[in-house]
């Protein structure tokens, strides 16, 4: 009644009790934070890396975003450069399948907060460029089926879209989603290209952008005219030189406006502006330069 029904809960696992009850926690929560520093006080330090991999893997299988946090670049609290081991730690978290990595003391207490953010971003980009996305995709699909017996309809559409993006060499996956759930499904299967989520919900856009791995969001007025929406997105992408005419994209949609789940493989056209994209909002997620992040790093993604 106070408008909190859409607020997401991130469960921070920082002690042995949380680790022992992890399977129950990950099913009920909206996202997971792996707090290695505090956890290292409860279990032997030599086993922290096992706990990290176990929790990230469990969150991937359940389709829950996971953040790896604490002591990632700890030495940068007092030094302008990290140790090589710390950079390797950040990269290994990306390889493990984390959706996001987090700085804490490095930006809260030290004078080198900007340098810490720069190092973290560069390390993550390098790790993302060298990940084996085909292996990650198969691993998540196989583990999900092994645990739950089958995929749901939404998961099946999303996994098919990710596989299709590999098979046809797509440059982008476009998701039409009211709640952002379909974007979460697609992100869960770790495509090697970016995901552009179109949603009329400002809450869904805000929650998906930044946390879900590889997802960028655009606020639109409605999903009732999907053909016009796709055409307008093509126009924006071509004008910003993010994509070229003729590039292949995969389009998927959840249950919207009475439609069932759908998937389509299409080519980018010149497009046309219809006014469906909301650009006069003060929100942060409509930012064309954000979609160019991976292109600037010469990745296979945008």
Coordinates of C-alpha atoms in Angstrom, one line a residue:
X1 CA 0.0 0.0 0.0
X2 CA 3.0 2.3 0.3
X3 CA 4.2 1.6 -3.3
X4 CA 7.0 -0.9 -2.3
X5 CA 5.7 -3.9 -4.1
X6 CA 8.2 -3.5 -7.0
X7 CA 11.2 -2.9 -4.8
X8 CA 13.8 -5.6 -5.4
X9 CA 15.6 -7.3 -2.5
X10 CA 19.4 -8.1 -2.8
X11 CA 20.4 -10.7 -0.2
X12 CA 24.0 -10.3 1.0
X13 CA 25.6 -13.6 1.9
X14 CA 28.3 -12.8 4.5
X15 CA 28.3 -15.6 7.0
X16 CA 28.3 -19.4 7.3
X17 CA 24.6 -19.5 8.1
X18 CA 23.8 -17.7 4.9
X19 CA 26.0 -20.1 2.9
X20 CA 24.4 -23.1 4.5
X21 CA 20.9 -21.9 3.6
X22 CA 21.9 -20.5 0.2
X23 CA 19.6 -22.7 -1.9
X24 CA 16.6 -21.5 0.0
X25 CA 17.7 -17.9 0.0
X26 CA 18.4 -17.7 -3.8
X27 CA 14.9 -19.0 -4.6
X28 CA 13.2 -16.3 -2.5
X29 CA 15.4 -13.3 -3.2
X30 CA 15.6 -11.0 -6.3
X31 CA 19.4 -10.9 -6.4
X32 CA 22.5 -12.1 -4.5
X33 CA 25.6 -10.2 -3.2
X34 CA 28.6 -12.4 -2.6
X35 CA 30.4 -10.6 0.3
X36 CA 33.8 -12.3 0.3
X37 CA 35.5 -10.2 3.0
X38 CA 33.0 -10.9 5.7
X39 CA 32.5 -14.5 4.6
X40 CA 36.3 -15.0 4.9
X41 CA 35.9 -14.3 8.7
X42 CA 33.4 -17.2 9.0
X43 CA 35.0 -19.9 6.8
X44 CA 38.6 -20.8 6.1
X45 CA 40.1 -18.2 3.6
X46 CA 41.2 -21.1 1.4
X47 CA 37.5 -22.0 0.8
X48 CA 36.2 -18.5 0.0
X49 CA 36.8 -19.0 -3.7
X50 CA 34.8 -22.2 -3.7
X51 CA 31.9 -20.4 -1.9
X52 CA 32.1 -17.6 -4.5
X53 CA 31.9 -20.0 -7.4
X54 CA 29.1 -22.0 -5.8
X55 CA 26.9 -18.9 -5.1
X56 CA 27.5 -17.4 -8.6
X57 CA 26.6 -20.7 -10.2
X58 CA 23.5 -21.1 -8.1
X59 CA 22.3 -17.6 -9.0
X60 CA 22.9 -18.2 -12.7
X61 CA 20.9 -21.3 -12.6
X62 CA 18.0 -19.6 -10.8
X63 CA 18.2 -16.6 -13.1
X64 CA 19.0 -14.2 -10.3
X65 CA 21.5 -11.3 -10.8
X66 CA 24.6 -11.7 -8.7
X67 CA 27.1 -9.1 -7.5
X68 CA 30.6 -10.0 -6.4
X69 CA 31.8 -7.6 -3.7
X70 CA 34.3 -6.6 -1.0
X71 CA 38.1 -6.5 -1.2
X72 CA 38.3 -6.7 -5.0
X73 CA 40.9 -3.9 -5.3
X74 CA 41.6 -3.5 -1.6
X75 CA 45.2 -2.2 -2.0
X76 CA 43.8 0.8 -3.9
X77 CA 42.5 2.3 -0.6
X78 CA 46.1 3.5 -0.1
X79 CA 47.8 3.0 -3.5
X80 CA 47.0 4.4 -7.0
X81 CA 47.6 1.0 -8.6
X82 CA 46.2 -2.4 -7.7
X83 CA 48.2 -5.6 -7.4
X84 CA 48.2 -8.1 -10.3
X85 CA 46.4 -10.6 -8.1
X86 CA 43.5 -8.2 -7.5
X87 CA 43.0 -7.6 -11.2
X88 CA 43.0 -11.4 -11.7
X89 CA 40.4 -11.7 -8.9
X90 CA 38.1 -9.2 -10.7
X91 CA 38.5 -11.0 -14.1
X92 CA 37.9 -14.4 -12.5
X93 CA 34.6 -13.2 -11.0
X94 CA 33.6 -12.2 -14.6
X95 CA 34.6 -15.7 -15.8
X96 CA 32.6 -17.3 -13.0
X97 CA 29.5 -15.6 -14.3
X98 CA 28.9 -12.6 -12.1
X99 CA 26.5 -9.9 -13.4
X100 CA 28.3 -7.1 -11.6
X101 CA 31.4 -6.4 -9.4
X102 CA 31.4 -3.8 -6.6
X103 CA 33.9 -1.5 -5.0
X104 CA 33.4 -0.5 -1.4
X105 CA 36.3 0.7 0.7
X106 CA 38.2 1.6 -2.4
X107 CA 35.8 4.4 -3.2
X108 CA 34.5 5.2 0.2
X109 CA 37.7 5.6 2.2
X110 CA 40.6 6.1 -0.2
X111 CA 41.9 9.1 -2.2
X112 CA 42.2 7.0 -5.4
X113 CA 38.5 6.3 -6.0
X114 CA 38.6 7.5 -9.6
X115 CA 41.6 5.3 -10.4
X116 CA 39.9 2.3 -8.7
X117 CA 36.8 2.7 -10.9
X118 CA 38.9 3.1 -14.1
X119 CA 40.9 -0.1 -13.3
X120 CA 37.8 -2.1 -12.4
X121 CA 36.1 -1.0 -15.7
X122 CA 39.1 -1.8 -17.9
X123 CA 39.6 -5.2 -16.2
X124 CA 36.0 -6.2 -16.6
X125 CA 35.9 -5.1 -20.3
X126 CA 39.1 -7.2 -21.0
X127 CA 37.6 -10.2 -19.2
X128 CA 34.3 -9.9 -21.1
X129 CA 36.1 -9.8 -24.5
X130 CA 37.9 -13.1 -23.8
X131 CA 35.0 -15.0 -22.2
X132 CA 33.8 -18.2 -24.0
X133 CA 30.2 -17.3 -24.4
X134 CA 29.2 -20.5 -26.2
X135 CA 30.5 -22.5 -23.2
X136 CA 28.7 -20.3 -20.7
X137 CA 25.5 -20.6 -22.6
X138 CA 25.6 -24.4 -22.8
X139 CA 26.6 -24.6 -19.1
X140 CA 23.7 -22.5 -17.9
X141 CA 21.1 -24.3 -20.1
X142 CA 22.4 -27.8 -19.1
X143 CA 22.5 -26.9 -15.4
X144 CA 19.1 -25.4 -15.5
X145 CA 17.5 -28.4 -17.2
X146 CA 19.4 -30.8 -14.9
X147 CA 18.1 -29.1 -11.8
X148 CA 14.5 -28.2 -12.9
X149 CA 13.9 -30.8 -15.5
X150 CA 12.9 -28.3 -18.3
X151 CA 12.9 -24.7 -19.3
X152 CA 9.9 -22.5 -19.0
X153 CA 8.4 -21.0 -22.1
X154 CA 10.1 -17.6 -21.5
X155 CA 13.4 -19.3 -20.8
X156 CA 13.1 -21.4 -23.9
X157 CA 12.5 -18.3 -26.1
X158 CA 15.3 -16.4 -24.5
X159 CA 17.8 -19.3 -24.8
X160 CA 16.7 -19.8 -28.4
X161 CA 17.4 -16.1 -29.1
X162 CA 20.9 -16.3 -27.6
X163 CA 21.7 -19.4 -29.6
X164 CA 20.3 -17.8 -32.8
X165 CA 22.4 -14.7 -32.2
X166 CA 25.5 -17.0 -32.3
X167 CA 24.4 -19.0 -35.3
X168 CA 23.5 -16.0 -37.5
X169 CA 26.2 -13.6 -36.2
X170 CA 23.6 -11.1 -34.8
X171 CA 24.9 -7.8 -33.5
X172 CA 22.2 -7.2 -31.0
X173 CA 19.3 -8.8 -29.1
X174 CA 16.2 -6.5 -28.8
X175 CA 13.7 -7.4 -26.1
X176 CA 10.2 -6.1 -25.8
X177 CA 9.1 -6.5 -22.2
X178 CA 6.6 -4.9 -19.8
X179 CA 8.3 -6.1 -16.6
X180 CA 11.9 -6.7 -17.8
X181 CA 11.6 -10.4 -17.0
X182 CA 12.4 -11.5 -20.6
X183 CA 15.5 -9.3 -20.5
X184 CA 16.5 -11.1 -17.4
X185 CA 16.0 -14.4 -19.1
X186 CA 18.2 -13.4 -22.1
X187 CA 20.9 -12.0 -19.8
X188 CA 20.9 -15.2 -17.8
X189 CA 22.1 -17.2 -20.8
X190 CA 25.1 -14.8 -21.3
X191 CA 24.9 -13.8 -25.0
X192 CA 28.1 -12.5 -26.6
X193 CA 26.2 -9.4 -27.8
X194 CA 24.4 -6.6 -25.9
X195 CA 20.7 -6.7 -25.0
X196 CA 18.5 -3.7 -25.7
X197 CA 15.3 -3.9 -23.6
X198 CA 12.3 -1.7 -24.6
X199 CA 9.8 -1.2 -21.8
X200 CA 7.0 1.2 -21.0
X201 CA 7.7 0.8 -17.3
X202 CA 10.1 3.3 -15.8
X203 CA 10.7 0.9 -12.9
X204 CA 11.6 -2.0 -15.1
X205 CA 14.0 0.2 -17.1
X206 CA 15.7 1.4 -14.0
X207 CA 16.0 -2.0 -12.4
X208 CA 17.3 -3.8 -15.5
X209 CA 19.8 -1.2 -16.7
X210 CA 23.1 -1.5 -14.9
X211 CA 22.5 -4.6 -12.9
X212 CA 21.5 -7.3 -15.5
X213 CA 24.7 -8.3 -17.4
X214 CA 24.8 -6.7 -20.8
X215 CA 21.4 -5.1 -20.7
X216 CA 20.7 -1.5 -21.8
X217 CA 17.1 -0.1 -21.5
X218 CA 15.0 2.4 -23.4
X219 CA 11.8 3.8 -22.0
X220 CA 8.9 3.7 -24.6
X221 CA 5.3 4.9 -24.5
X222 CA 3.8 1.5 -25.2
X223 CA 4.5 -2.0 -26.6
X224 CA 1.2 -2.1 -28.5
X225 CA 2.9 -1.4 -31.9
X226 CA 6.0 -3.6 -31.9
X227 CA 6.8 -3.1 -35.6
X228 CA 6.9 0.7 -35.2
X229 CA 9.0 0.3 -32.1
X230 CA 11.6 -1.8 -33.8
X231 CA 11.6 0.5 -36.8
X232 CA 12.3 3.5 -34.5
X233 CA 15.1 1.7 -32.6
X234 CA 16.7 0.9 -36.0
X235 CA 16.6 4.6 -36.8
X236 CA 18.3 5.5 -33.5
X237 CA 20.9 2.8 -33.8
X238 CA 21.8 3.7 -37.5
X239 CA 21.9 7.4 -36.8
X240 CA 24.2 6.9 -33.8
X241 CA 26.4 4.6 -35.9
X242 CA 25.9 1.8 -33.4
X243 CA 24.7 -0.5 -36.1
X244 CA 24.8 -0.5 -39.9
X245 CA 22.0 -1.1 -42.4
X246 CA 22.0 -4.8 -43.1
X247 CA 23.3 -5.9 -39.7
X248 CA 21.3 -8.9 -38.2
X249 CA 19.5 -8.6 -34.9
X250 CA 17.3 -11.0 -33.0
X251 CA 14.0 -9.6 -31.6
X252 CA 12.1 -11.4 -28.7
X253 CA 9.1 -10.4 -26.7
X254 CA 7.3 -11.6 -23.6
X255 CA 3.6 -11.8 -23.0
X256 CA 2.5 -8.3 -23.9
X257 CA -0.8 -6.8 -25.1
X258 CA -2.4 -10.2 -25.5
X259 CA 0.5 -11.6 -27.5
X260 CA 2.4 -14.8 -26.7
X261 CA 6.2 -15.1 -26.5
X262 CA 7.8 -14.4 -29.9
X263 CA 11.2 -14.5 -31.6
X264 CA 12.2 -13.0 -34.9
X265 CA 15.5 -12.7 -36.8
X266 CA 15.7 -9.6 -38.9
X267 CA 18.0 -7.1 -40.6
X268 CA 18.6 -3.5 -39.6
X269 CA 16.9 -1.0 -41.9
X270 CA 17.1 2.8 -42.2
X271 CA 14.1 3.0 -39.8
X272 CA 11.8 5.8 -39.1
X273 CA 10.9 7.9 -36.1
X274 CA 7.4 7.5 -34.6
X275 CA 7.8 9.2 -31.3
X276 CA 7.5 6.1 -29.2
X277 CA 10.9 6.5 -27.5
X278 CA 10.7 8.8 -24.5
X279 CA 13.7 11.1 -24.6
X280 CA 12.6 13.9 -22.3
X281 CA 12.9 11.9 -19.1
X282 CA 15.5 12.8 -16.5
X283 CA 16.2 9.2 -16.0
X284 CA 19.7 7.9 -16.8
X285 CA 19.0 4.8 -18.9
X286 CA 18.4 6.4 -22.3
X287 CA 22.0 7.2 -23.2
X288 CA 23.2 6.3 -26.7
X289 CA 26.8 6.4 -25.6
X290 CA 26.1 3.6 -23.1
X291 CA 25.2 1.2 -25.9
X292 CA 28.5 2.0 -27.5
X293 CA 30.6 0.8 -24.5
X294 CA 31.6 -2.5 -26.0
X295 CA 32.1 -1.1 -29.5
X296 CA 34.7 1.3 -28.2
X297 CA 36.5 -1.7 -26.7
X298 CA 36.4 -3.5 -30.0
X299 CA 34.4 -6.4 -28.5
X300 CA 32.0 -8.6 -30.4
X301 CA 29.2 -6.9 -28.5
X302 CA 27.9 -3.3 -29.1

